Amino acid sequence: MVSTSQPLPQLHHLGNETTSVVVDVASGTPVISYWGSAITSSSNALVSLAAAQSRPLVFGAADVEAPLSLVPTHADGSLARPGIGGHRPGGRMWAPRFSLQHVAASNETITTTAVDEVAQLQLQCTLSLERTGAFTARATLANIGTTRYLLTNLSVTLPIDSSATELLSLGGRWAREAALQRTPFTHGAFIAENRSGRTSHEHIPALWAVQRDTTEWAGQVWAAHVAWSGNHSVFAEVLPDGRKYAQFGELLHPGELCLEPGEKYETPLVIAAHSNRGMNEASWVFHRNVRANNKHSSMREPRKVSLNTWEAVYFNHDEQQLRALANTANECGVERFVLDDGWFGARRNDAAGLGDWVVSKDVYPQGLAPLISHVRSLGMEFGIWVEPEMVNVDSNVYRQHPEWVLSEPGYSAIFSRNQLVLNLAIPEAFAHVEQQLDALLSDHDIAYVKWDMNRAHVHGSGADGAAGSHHQTLAVYRLLDSLRAKHPTVEFESCASGGGRIDHAMLQRTERVWTSDCNDALERQQIQRNISMLVPIEVLGAHIGPPVAHTTGRRHTLAFRGVTAMFGHLGIEWNLLQAKPHELSALSEIIAIYKKHRALLHSGNFARYEVSAVDPQSAVAHGVISQDKREALLCYAQLQTAASLVPAMWKVFGLDPQASYAVRLVDLPGGVQGSARTLPQWCEDPITLTGQQLATVGLQPPTLHPESAVLIHLLSQ
């Protein structure tokens, strides 16, 4: 055997009671030598850990094994996808190699600074273990040379334990967001790239690596999310030497980002979570991160029941009809009335008006004040819809400034929904939108803004001719930040044709996301369940639509629509003036149940359950367990016909094993929709079971018709 010297490890430990991250800073960029369950962190233990992890040199490989660092580099001999790409003019300095310059370390954060004196680049990496349990990482590249540096990519790379054999990701499309996809992770590579200019419906920027038998309640999980609202790339690979890793970062178009001398680029923050007790626990880390990083007061107040007017009136605004709708909504218990598209400029259809954020005199001759005053007199808040990043050709702003469009001159622009993207990176365009929205919020008693974004970026060149999605995303952040600073009490919702912009960066700036344009309760059962892997349910807009779903044509009972929307931020998307008296009465009951339990729903831990190993697609269950485990509100939903006549016992995990719980079926209007001759006894007469009994023996669900559900309340005695 030939012994080849390698740098001695310089190990730092980030840890809490559940998670440890061990970082070796001996090389130019930090290497995460361990990320997983909490371990002993004494200096002797770390030295022994390094010895235990030392890898043999093998034939067919370089004499020194390249580290799998936070930013792998080709010049170090790494066979991983490079974490940095770029070059100087003429293609020079295309493969940098960094040498450590400085380390700053505390119990919570490690920051390394490295320099490539030849390429004249400086790389700073910061890793932190947050109080929420989230492990965060980012990299910053600075051009310390005298010529420009064309950056093609800068990503954050995290190691994945070799025991992880499957990758979970969330894909989908418009009106069918967050479809769970499973990919074997035993060899080769996985990649998901997004070029839409927003977080996207198709590829949510997150990845979960799990062991073979991992469930919601057991097994190890390594998960990470790119907190970025624009283009992104998620990549995972098994190297020939057996090491596994995942890489996360912004996707840059060719030539999109050039660093002039003295300039720097900072990657989006990568937020990671580890769990050795299944998927739910990893989700709770992400949930705590959202809750901790949004400081708006509404996040800590009861989440108001809203009515959104889109599916009630579409573009057909009539003030008297809207007043009547507000009256009916108020009688049902609605607390916020949101006026959707059609109130401004020439916006009588989707071909005109975008970009002119002034109240239409044609529709509202006296302005919005009379309608707002009526809504406020009922005790409800008033909200409004805007789409500040877009413009119609048929608009005053486009006629005056066609050069403000994010497109490539010389080519015919690609339209979507009859609209183009307004280039907010142009200072004058930014100022135009900011001034109009500031005036709108200053001149009206508006408590809520639904911020939409209804099309992808296509051939989106900025004013300098380079691709503009990066600067547009940063401009959107600046615009939101500016408006929130000027109007700190206003709550904002992120909508992008439904769930096209759901990420932790946007949720630092908004208190709600519109989960999907699809209000079909059957589709929503899966959409909301899956997106809960990344965000807490109190930020998920979940609306009760009309009896026949707008996007699918399915018909559902009000009980099923209501219990589905209850596990989110409840709202209404329905012309209540067309509802029958018994429907309005039932809707009032559902809203009352939601209000009774919303403090629990929006502060506890949302848990997903697997209820049938034999037939997992036929039924689902989920619920919220209070932080002290004294109370829970659970839902069992039959999605399709089951393989067996009687459902399998439902093992209710997550409760205090020693506590005794009163188990009660919540009486929903419409009752239990099922075909059995009898209900389980506990449905008729409340019973008491311990948390241990509920987890080990379980609870017998009733036999339900497809597309129906029951609601169950547990309270410790």
XYZ file of C-alpha atoms in Angstrom:
717
model
C 0.000 0.000 0.000
C 1.141 3.546 -0.778
C 0.363 6.215 1.803
C -0.502 9.588 0.295
C -0.639 12.554 2.644
C -3.815 14.579 2.857
C -4.574 17.709 4.881
C -5.312 16.958 8.516
C -9.002 17.453 9.311
C -10.035 20.689 10.988
C -13.424 19.786 12.372
C -16.201 21.996 13.721
C -19.483 20.777 15.155
C -22.921 22.359 14.763
C -25.456 20.524 16.855
C -28.635 20.443 18.871
C -30.514 17.680 20.679
C -31.649 16.024 17.435
C -29.158 16.960 14.690
C -25.402 17.176 14.202
C -23.449 18.724 11.357
C -19.679 18.163 11.349
C -17.734 20.467 9.030
C -14.135 20.005 7.939
C -12.561 23.316 6.925
C -9.106 21.979 6.051
C -9.564 22.396 2.305
C -10.421 25.534 0.360
C -14.165 25.124 0.781
C -15.930 23.482 3.734
C -16.687 19.777 3.588
C -19.686 18.427 5.482
C -18.215 15.192 6.774
C -21.344 14.259 8.691
C -24.984 15.399 8.648
C -27.517 13.368 10.558
C -28.704 12.377 14.017
C -27.074 14.026 17.032
C -23.663 12.611 17.981
C -21.051 13.209 20.687
C -19.227 16.422 19.868
C -16.102 16.402 22.050
C -12.833 17.089 20.236
C -11.617 13.544 20.814
C -14.886 12.149 19.481
C -14.590 14.271 16.334
C -11.002 13.123 15.747
C -12.137 9.519 16.079
C -15.026 10.222 13.745
C -12.631 11.559 11.117
C -10.494 8.441 11.452
C -13.548 6.224 11.150
C -14.553 8.010 7.952
C -11.139 8.042 6.271
C -11.482 6.434 2.876
C -8.979 4.120 1.163
C -7.324 5.185 -2.061
C -8.289 2.826 -4.846
C -6.970 1.934 -8.265
C -8.648 3.779 -11.096
C -8.835 7.034 -9.132
C -6.617 10.040 -8.442
C -3.792 9.792 -5.907
C -5.702 12.146 -3.588
C -9.455 11.804 -3.277
C -11.101 15.135 -4.015
C -13.353 16.298 -1.169
C -17.090 16.449 -1.729
C -17.201 20.041 -0.551
C -20.001 22.562 -0.299
C -18.817 23.881 -3.686
C -17.030 21.035 -5.526
C -14.453 22.204 -8.059
C -13.190 20.503 -11.165
C -9.639 21.713 -10.522
C -9.514 19.736 -7.264
C -10.149 16.556 -9.210
C -13.762 16.204 -8.112
C -15.924 13.993 -10.314
C -19.073 15.587 -8.900
C -20.859 18.196 -10.956
C -18.883 21.411 -10.335
C -20.522 23.720 -7.830
C -19.038 26.712 -9.608
C -18.871 27.531 -13.301
C -17.667 30.565 -15.193
C -14.727 32.162 -16.931
C -12.817 35.338 -17.696
C -12.916 36.870 -21.203
C -11.655 34.435 -23.803
C -12.704 31.406 -21.711
C -9.799 31.800 -19.286
C -9.830 30.809 -15.591
C -12.702 28.409 -16.164
C -11.813 25.964 -13.344
C -10.831 27.743 -10.124
C -9.153 26.117 -7.128
C -9.530 27.826 -3.756
C -7.194 28.012 -0.766
C -8.496 28.651 2.733
C -7.946 32.185 3.966
C -10.093 32.567 7.089
C -12.538 30.655 9.330
C -15.015 32.160 11.772
C -16.882 29.608 13.897
C -19.405 29.631 16.722
C -21.768 27.049 18.168
C -24.381 27.983 15.568
C -22.514 29.204 12.456
C -19.364 28.523 10.468
C -18.143 30.950 7.817
C -15.129 30.206 5.639
C -13.362 32.548 3.245
C -11.192 31.124 0.477
C -9.311 32.738 -2.388
C -8.038 31.688 -5.794
C -5.138 34.082 -6.402
C -4.747 32.909 -9.988
C -8.378 33.307 -11.040
C -8.742 36.290 -8.666
C -11.929 35.041 -7.065
C -13.023 34.930 -3.450
C -15.491 32.308 -2.178
C -17.291 32.664 1.128
C -19.393 29.825 2.533
C -21.726 30.083 5.512
C -23.346 27.140 7.279
C -25.719 27.481 10.240
C -27.853 25.275 12.434
C -30.892 27.370 13.275
C -33.012 27.274 16.420
C -35.821 25.866 14.292
C -33.678 22.773 13.633
C -33.066 23.837 10.036
C -29.550 23.512 8.649
C -28.869 26.375 6.239
C -26.078 26.990 3.765
C -25.131 29.522 1.108
C -22.108 30.550 -0.910
C -20.968 33.975 -2.097
C -18.522 34.545 -4.966
C -16.682 37.859 -5.323
C -14.696 39.068 -8.328
C -11.468 40.464 -6.857
C -9.806 40.756 -10.261
C -9.573 43.549 -12.816
C -11.689 42.004 -15.592
C -15.281 40.836 -15.660
C -16.106 37.258 -14.709
C -18.966 35.509 -16.521
C -20.674 33.320 -13.924
C -22.601 30.342 -15.271
C -23.502 28.664 -11.986
C -22.865 28.669 -8.245
C -24.571 25.963 -6.219
C -24.618 24.513 -2.725
C -23.787 20.809 -2.409
C -24.912 18.634 0.506
C -23.800 15.055 1.176
C -26.443 12.331 1.333
C -25.955 9.263 3.474
C -25.342 6.073 1.496
C -28.360 4.437 3.188
C -30.735 6.766 1.308
C -32.014 4.737 -1.631
C -34.966 6.820 -2.836
C -35.567 10.451 -3.784
C -38.911 12.203 -3.309
C -39.755 15.327 -5.270
C -42.832 17.429 -5.993
C -43.744 18.042 -9.625
C -46.997 18.588 -11.458
C -48.655 21.252 -13.566
C -51.163 24.085 -13.379
C -54.213 23.020 -11.332
C -52.472 19.780 -10.331
C -49.532 21.018 -8.317
C -47.287 19.140 -5.882
C -47.665 15.637 -7.282
C -45.375 13.343 -5.292
C -42.757 11.601 -7.437
C -40.457 8.787 -6.298
C -37.113 8.037 -7.960
C -34.653 5.246 -7.062
C -31.347 6.640 -5.777
C -28.936 3.759 -6.178
C -26.956 4.849 -9.232
C -26.827 7.581 -11.857
C -28.227 11.101 -11.481
C -31.477 12.961 -10.906
C -32.093 16.474 -12.204
C -35.012 18.911 -12.077
C -34.578 22.295 -13.763
C -36.944 25.245 -13.886
C -36.756 28.053 -16.461
C -40.193 29.621 -15.921
C -38.978 32.718 -14.050
C -41.011 31.751 -10.987
C -40.827 28.882 -8.507
C -42.999 26.910 -10.957
C -45.839 24.400 -10.901
C -43.675 21.751 -12.529
C -40.636 21.500 -10.234
C -40.879 22.677 -6.635
C -37.244 23.363 -5.612
C -36.910 20.716 -2.922
C -35.694 17.158 -2.587
C -36.100 14.458 0.050
C -33.623 11.555 0.216
C -34.974 8.655 2.273
C -34.119 5.144 3.333
C -35.953 2.253 1.703
C -38.538 1.701 4.469
C -39.016 5.302 5.539
C -42.603 6.260 6.385
C -44.256 9.379 7.725
C -43.313 8.243 11.256
C -40.142 6.157 10.942
C -36.851 6.099 9.049
C -34.199 8.645 8.152
C -34.767 11.637 5.891
C -32.326 14.169 4.425
C -34.229 17.047 2.796
C -33.342 20.440 1.345
C -35.084 23.376 -0.326
C -33.798 26.288 -2.431
C -35.422 29.423 -0.984
C -35.710 31.228 -4.311
C -38.669 32.440 -6.381
C -37.095 32.236 -9.838
C -35.251 29.725 -11.982
C -33.532 26.902 -10.146
C -31.733 23.599 -10.517
C -31.919 20.576 -8.215
C -29.468 17.768 -8.901
C -28.536 14.533 -7.118
C -25.972 11.905 -8.030
C -24.356 8.674 -6.925
C -20.627 8.870 -7.679
C -18.617 5.849 -8.903
C -16.911 5.711 -5.511
C -20.289 5.321 -3.775
C -20.637 8.810 -2.330
C -24.017 10.484 -2.750
C -24.818 14.167 -2.841
C -27.484 16.688 -3.822
C -26.892 20.127 -5.313
C -29.154 23.173 -5.134
C -28.962 26.585 -6.736
C -30.289 29.210 -9.085
C -30.361 28.279 -12.762
C -28.735 31.030 -14.806
C -29.393 31.535 -18.504
C -26.346 31.932 -20.783
C -24.686 35.269 -20.108
C -27.232 36.210 -17.457
C -24.786 37.157 -14.729
C -21.463 38.919 -15.256
C -19.515 40.007 -12.202
C -17.677 43.232 -12.813
C -14.540 43.894 -10.706
C -15.631 44.276 -7.085
C -19.071 42.709 -7.610
C -20.304 39.538 -5.955
C -23.085 36.976 -6.296
C -24.822 35.284 -3.378
C -26.644 31.982 -3.871
C -30.181 31.597 -2.618
C -30.305 30.181 0.890
C -30.529 26.391 0.973
C -32.652 25.210 3.900
C -32.163 21.595 4.942
C -33.800 19.250 7.430
C -32.807 15.872 8.835
C -35.077 13.437 10.645
C -34.522 9.969 12.049
C -38.233 9.601 12.752
C -39.809 9.872 9.339
C -41.141 12.448 6.933
C -43.411 14.309 9.350
C -40.549 15.345 11.596
C -38.573 16.688 8.610
C -41.671 18.641 7.540
C -41.952 20.228 10.982
C -38.449 21.648 10.601
C -39.527 23.382 7.388
C -42.752 24.556 9.063
C -40.851 26.085 11.982
C -38.564 27.860 9.522
C -41.527 29.552 7.814
C -43.110 30.506 11.132
C -39.859 31.904 12.527
C -38.918 33.987 9.489
C -42.204 35.735 8.778
C -42.600 38.487 11.366
C -45.988 39.849 10.231
C -48.493 40.058 13.071
C -51.182 38.224 11.076
C -49.098 35.036 11.275
C -49.715 34.994 15.013
C -53.381 36.042 14.897
C -56.452 33.987 13.928
C -56.288 33.400 10.174
C -59.330 35.235 8.845
C -61.940 33.459 6.731
C -62.000 35.137 3.325
C -64.289 35.228 0.339
C -62.547 35.761 -3.000
C -64.771 37.053 -5.795
C -63.062 35.428 -8.800
C -65.242 32.350 -9.243
C -68.269 34.327 -8.046
C -68.249 37.137 -10.643
C -65.086 36.798 -12.779
C -64.800 40.072 -14.756
C -68.501 40.934 -14.371
C -68.186 43.528 -11.626
C -71.412 45.121 -10.468
C -71.251 47.095 -7.240
C -74.766 46.258 -6.080
C -74.216 42.554 -6.681
C -70.895 42.714 -4.826
C -72.576 44.438 -1.879
C -75.175 41.681 -1.785
C -72.431 39.061 -1.972
C -70.642 40.727 0.929
C -73.863 40.726 2.970
C -74.377 37.000 2.437
C -70.742 36.210 3.121
C -70.890 38.153 6.369
C -73.986 36.241 7.471
C -72.062 32.984 6.951
C -69.158 34.116 9.114
C -66.710 35.406 6.480
C -64.218 37.942 7.865
C -62.462 39.245 4.747
C -63.873 40.207 1.330
C -61.294 40.081 -1.507
C -62.075 41.822 -4.798
C -60.327 39.902 -7.577
C -59.430 40.770 -11.180
C -61.462 43.362 -13.106
C -61.566 46.480 -10.904
C -58.924 48.616 -12.691
C -58.164 50.378 -15.961
C -59.664 48.812 -19.101
C -59.801 45.392 -17.440
C -63.149 44.075 -18.659
C -61.501 40.873 -19.885
C -58.021 39.331 -19.777
C -56.763 41.200 -22.879
C -56.519 44.707 -21.440
C -55.629 46.842 -18.456
C -52.650 45.128 -16.809
C -50.121 47.759 -15.799
C -52.717 50.490 -15.129
C -53.333 50.117 -11.392
C -56.014 52.780 -11.093
C -59.694 52.200 -10.313
C -61.891 51.944 -13.403
C -64.371 54.798 -13.623
C -66.465 52.690 -16.015
C -67.158 50.053 -13.384
C -66.782 52.122 -10.209
C -67.844 55.716 -11.059
C -67.413 56.772 -7.433
C -64.275 54.704 -6.960
C -63.846 51.775 -4.604
C -64.556 53.764 -1.458
C -68.328 53.051 -1.334
C -67.840 49.282 -1.715
C -64.994 49.241 0.806
C -67.074 51.296 3.232
C -69.943 48.816 2.907
C -67.654 45.830 3.502
C -66.035 47.516 6.507
C -69.454 48.427 7.951
C -70.203 44.699 8.079
C -67.117 44.173 10.223
C -65.105 42.527 7.431
C -61.693 43.464 6.061
C -61.305 44.425 2.415
C -58.718 42.842 0.133
C -57.773 43.366 -3.496
C -56.106 41.510 -6.399
C -53.125 42.859 -8.355
C -50.636 41.472 -10.876
C -47.799 44.019 -10.744
C -45.249 42.082 -12.835
C -47.416 41.994 -15.967
C -48.651 44.267 -18.716
C -51.191 44.109 -21.536
C -50.462 45.704 -24.907
C -53.891 47.290 -24.522
C -52.873 49.462 -21.567
C -51.791 53.038 -21.070
C -48.423 52.067 -19.630
C -47.512 49.872 -22.618
C -48.613 52.492 -25.124
C -46.346 55.000 -23.393
C -43.447 52.622 -22.638
C -43.292 49.542 -24.880
C -39.572 49.342 -24.044
C -40.426 48.303 -20.471
C -41.260 44.753 -21.535
C -38.997 41.851 -20.511
C -38.348 40.493 -24.015
C -35.717 40.323 -26.737
C -35.871 43.184 -29.298
C -35.958 42.000 -32.894
C -38.086 38.924 -32.085
C -41.850 38.725 -31.897
C -42.821 38.406 -28.261
C -44.483 35.251 -26.967
C -47.797 36.089 -25.288
C -49.457 34.131 -22.508
C -52.951 34.970 -21.314
C -52.680 37.997 -23.624
C -49.952 39.494 -21.465
C -46.247 40.225 -21.332
C -43.826 40.600 -18.424
C -43.083 44.123 -17.209
C -39.347 44.496 -16.580
C -39.211 45.673 -12.969
C -35.401 45.794 -13.127
C -35.833 49.017 -15.134
C -35.891 51.733 -12.436
C -38.608 53.752 -14.163
C -40.882 50.717 -14.562
C -40.298 49.773 -10.938
C -41.131 53.307 -9.796
C -44.314 53.366 -11.904
C -45.672 50.188 -10.311
C -44.519 51.107 -6.816
C -46.151 54.551 -6.979
C -49.471 53.215 -8.257
C -49.686 50.422 -5.687
C -48.549 52.734 -2.893
C -51.310 55.172 -3.862
C -53.865 52.349 -4.014
C -52.992 51.209 -0.482
C -52.648 54.744 0.880
C -55.965 55.982 -0.506
C -58.104 52.975 0.450
C -58.787 50.950 3.577
C -57.198 47.774 2.196
C -55.955 45.116 4.612
C -55.003 42.374 2.173
C -53.364 42.079 -1.249
C -53.577 39.011 -3.471
C -50.406 39.303 -5.608
C -50.683 37.221 -8.778
C -48.220 36.243 -11.516
C -49.954 34.489 -14.394
C -47.279 33.638 -16.938
C -43.774 32.280 -17.309
C -40.776 34.229 -18.583
C -40.063 33.414 -22.243
C -37.037 34.923 -24.006
C -36.936 37.451 -21.167
C -34.077 39.796 -21.962
C -33.461 42.810 -19.778
C -32.641 46.330 -20.849
C -28.966 45.401 -21.303
C -29.854 42.544 -23.653
C -28.845 39.779 -21.228
C -31.315 37.301 -19.759
C -33.335 39.078 -17.092
C -35.020 36.531 -14.831
C -32.429 36.878 -12.043
C -32.752 40.652 -11.799
C -36.537 40.460 -12.208
C -36.794 38.121 -9.219
C -34.707 40.453 -7.073
C -36.834 43.397 -8.238
C -40.006 41.587 -7.177
C -38.488 41.082 -3.732
C -37.556 44.787 -3.544
C -41.050 45.841 -4.598
C -42.725 43.656 -2.024
C -40.269 44.749 0.672
C -40.840 48.422 -0.143
C -44.638 48.173 -0.083
C -44.590 46.185 3.140
C -42.354 48.791 4.781
C -44.765 51.547 3.765
C -47.871 49.536 4.690
C -46.794 47.266 7.546
C -50.302 46.177 8.531
C -51.257 44.903 5.073
C -51.183 41.127 4.598
C -49.923 39.760 1.251
C -50.705 36.555 -0.604
C -48.429 34.986 -3.222
C -50.332 33.606 -6.198
C -48.899 32.504 -9.538
C -51.719 30.885 -11.503
C -52.303 29.038 -8.274
C -49.279 27.298 -6.762
C -46.600 28.519 -9.161
C -44.656 30.508 -6.556
C -44.522 28.646 -3.251
C -41.127 28.834 -1.562
C -39.587 29.973 1.710
C -38.148 33.187 0.236
C -41.590 34.331 -0.865
C -43.005 33.279 2.497
C -40.652 35.715 4.217
C -42.593 38.420 2.369
C -46.120 37.005 2.181
C -48.379 35.445 4.778
C -50.298 33.188 2.421
C -49.884 31.307 -0.841
C -52.651 30.377 -3.224
C -52.114 26.626 -3.260
C -53.812 25.897 -6.569
C -56.342 27.336 -8.994
C -58.080 23.971 -8.608
C -60.664 23.992 -5.817
C -61.792 20.430 -6.568
C -61.742 18.836 -3.106
C -60.513 15.458 -4.400
C -57.514 17.047 -6.123
C -56.937 19.331 -3.132
C -56.655 16.367 -0.739
C -53.412 15.372 -2.465
C -52.173 18.862 -3.388
C -52.427 20.181 0.173
C -51.095 16.963 1.688
C -47.979 16.991 -0.491
C -47.158 20.687 -0.286
C -47.395 20.346 3.508
C -44.078 18.503 3.227
C -42.508 21.950 2.735
C -44.811 24.624 4.233
C -47.228 24.777 7.190
C -50.936 24.559 6.432
C -51.842 27.979 7.862
C -50.233 29.638 4.817
C -52.019 27.393 2.293
C -55.035 29.141 0.829
C -57.782 26.488 0.811
C -61.186 27.531 -0.517
C -64.625 25.983 -0.532
C -65.765 26.196 -4.127
C -69.241 25.734 -5.611
C -70.864 22.283 -5.807
C -69.364 21.744 -9.293
C -65.615 22.400 -9.435
C -64.530 25.170 -11.799
C -61.481 23.332 -13.217
C -62.622 19.673 -13.292
C -66.419 19.621 -13.457
C -66.615 17.223 -10.499
C -69.478 17.515 -8.035
C -68.797 17.136 -4.316
C -70.806 17.444 -1.130
C -70.338 20.554 0.946
C -69.119 18.371 3.808
C -66.241 17.021 1.694
C -65.387 20.447 0.297
C -65.502 21.944 3.771
C -63.427 19.366 5.634
C -60.799 19.519 2.869
C -60.506 23.318 3.020
C -60.426 23.269 6.812
C -56.820 21.999 6.779
C -55.426 25.209 5.365
C -56.256 28.918 5.488
C -59.990 28.590 4.922
C -61.765 30.716 2.352
C -64.728 30.723 -0.018
C -64.609 30.849 -3.837
C -68.310 30.579 -4.663
C -71.138 32.872 -5.708
C -73.125 32.585 -2.491
C -76.009 34.512 -4.083
C -76.696 31.327 -6.053
C -76.492 29.037 -3.013
C -79.645 27.551 -1.532
C -80.667 28.411 2.051
C -79.697 24.959 3.371
C -76.271 25.312 1.721
C -75.720 28.688 3.383
C -76.747 27.216 6.717
C -74.343 24.295 6.289
C -71.562 26.646 5.178
C -72.078 28.699 8.335
C -71.706 25.516 10.418
C -68.457 24.573 8.680
C -67.001 28.060 9.160
C -67.985 27.920 12.839
C -66.183 24.573 13.246
C -63.100 26.041 11.575
C -63.122 29.087 13.843
C -63.498 26.882 16.899
C -60.396 24.879 16.007
C -58.230 27.295 13.998
C -55.936 28.172 16.903
C -54.998 24.482 17.005
C -54.957 24.067 13.215
C -52.527 26.938 12.706
C -50.103 26.407 15.567
C -49.781 22.643 15.926
C -47.825 20.040 13.989
C -49.520 18.884 10.804
C -49.173 15.114 10.528
C -49.736 12.813 7.568
C -50.736 9.175 8.081
C -50.472 6.061 5.918
C -53.728 4.212 6.526
C -53.538 1.226 4.173
C -50.399 -0.667 3.227
C -52.418 -2.797 0.798
C -54.342 -0.014 -0.926
C -52.541 3.271 -0.166
C -54.265 5.350 -2.841
C -57.822 4.623 -1.753
C -57.806 6.576 1.516
C -55.670 9.177 3.261
C -55.564 10.629 6.739
C -53.994 13.694 8.239
C -54.434 16.071 11.121
C -52.958 18.627 13.457
C -51.553 17.730 16.873
C -51.003 20.522 19.386
C -47.431 21.232 20.411
C -48.134 19.907 23.922
C -49.903 16.821 22.459
C -53.038 17.498 24.500
C -55.349 17.960 21.519
C -55.684 16.899 17.902
C -58.060 17.440 14.984
C -57.880 14.645 12.418
C -59.378 13.902 9.023
C -59.946 10.509 7.403
C -60.821 10.805 3.700
C -61.968 8.055 1.345
C -60.679 9.056 -2.100
C -61.792 6.035 -4.142
C -63.323 2.626 -3.625
C -61.229 0.402 -1.384
C -59.953 -3.109 -1.969
C -61.662 -4.360 1.195
C -65.226 -3.943 2.409
C -64.056 -2.600 5.779
C -61.170 -0.128 6.093
C -57.996 -1.205 7.878
C -57.409 -0.023 11.425
C -55.904 3.443 11.487
C -52.827 3.690 13.737
C -52.901 7.218 15.141
C -49.281 8.091 15.954
C -47.832 11.269 17.421
C -49.795 11.549 20.666
C -48.651 11.287 24.274
C -48.612 7.519 24.980
C -49.497 8.043 28.644
C -52.352 10.510 28.118
C -56.008 9.498 27.830
C -57.944 11.086 24.978
C -61.656 11.604 24.501
C -62.295 10.518 20.908
C -65.252 12.272 19.284
C -66.633 12.371 15.751
C -67.220 16.005 14.785
C -70.745 16.478 13.452
C -70.376 17.881 9.934
C -73.445 19.094 8.033
C -74.492 16.293 5.705
C -73.377 13.562 8.107
C -71.260 10.510 7.313
C -71.498 9.512 3.662
C -71.135 5.739 3.687
C -72.629 2.453 2.544
C -72.284 0.331 5.688
C -75.349 -0.658 7.679
C -73.764 0.620 10.890
C -71.037 2.961 12.033
C -68.193 1.970 14.348
C -69.387 2.314 17.921
C -67.074 5.223 18.701
C -68.811 7.295 16.017
C -72.084 7.017 17.930
C -70.763 7.229 21.505
C -67.502 9.058 22.312
C -64.837 6.851 23.874
C -61.585 7.321 25.754
C -58.303 5.772 24.591
C -54.703 6.322 25.575
C -52.156 7.628 23.111
C -50.472 4.235 23.310
C -53.724 2.427 22.418
C -54.347 4.771 19.494
C -50.819 4.149 18.160
C -50.659 0.390 18.676
C -54.266 -0.804 18.293
C -55.633 2.116 16.306
C -59.074 3.383 15.433
C -61.572 1.749 13.106
C -62.595 4.223 10.377
C -66.184 4.113 9.116
C -66.952 2.727 5.679
C -67.265 5.815 3.482
C -68.385 6.549 -0.022
C -65.568 7.641 -2.347
C -64.865 11.383 -2.149
C -66.117 11.846 1.389
C -64.462 12.343 4.754
C -64.945 12.485 8.506
C -63.498 14.848 11.086
C -62.324 13.569 14.485
C -61.440 15.531 17.610
C -59.145 14.210 20.346
C -58.772 15.915 23.720
C -56.673 14.661 26.608
C -58.568 14.114 29.876
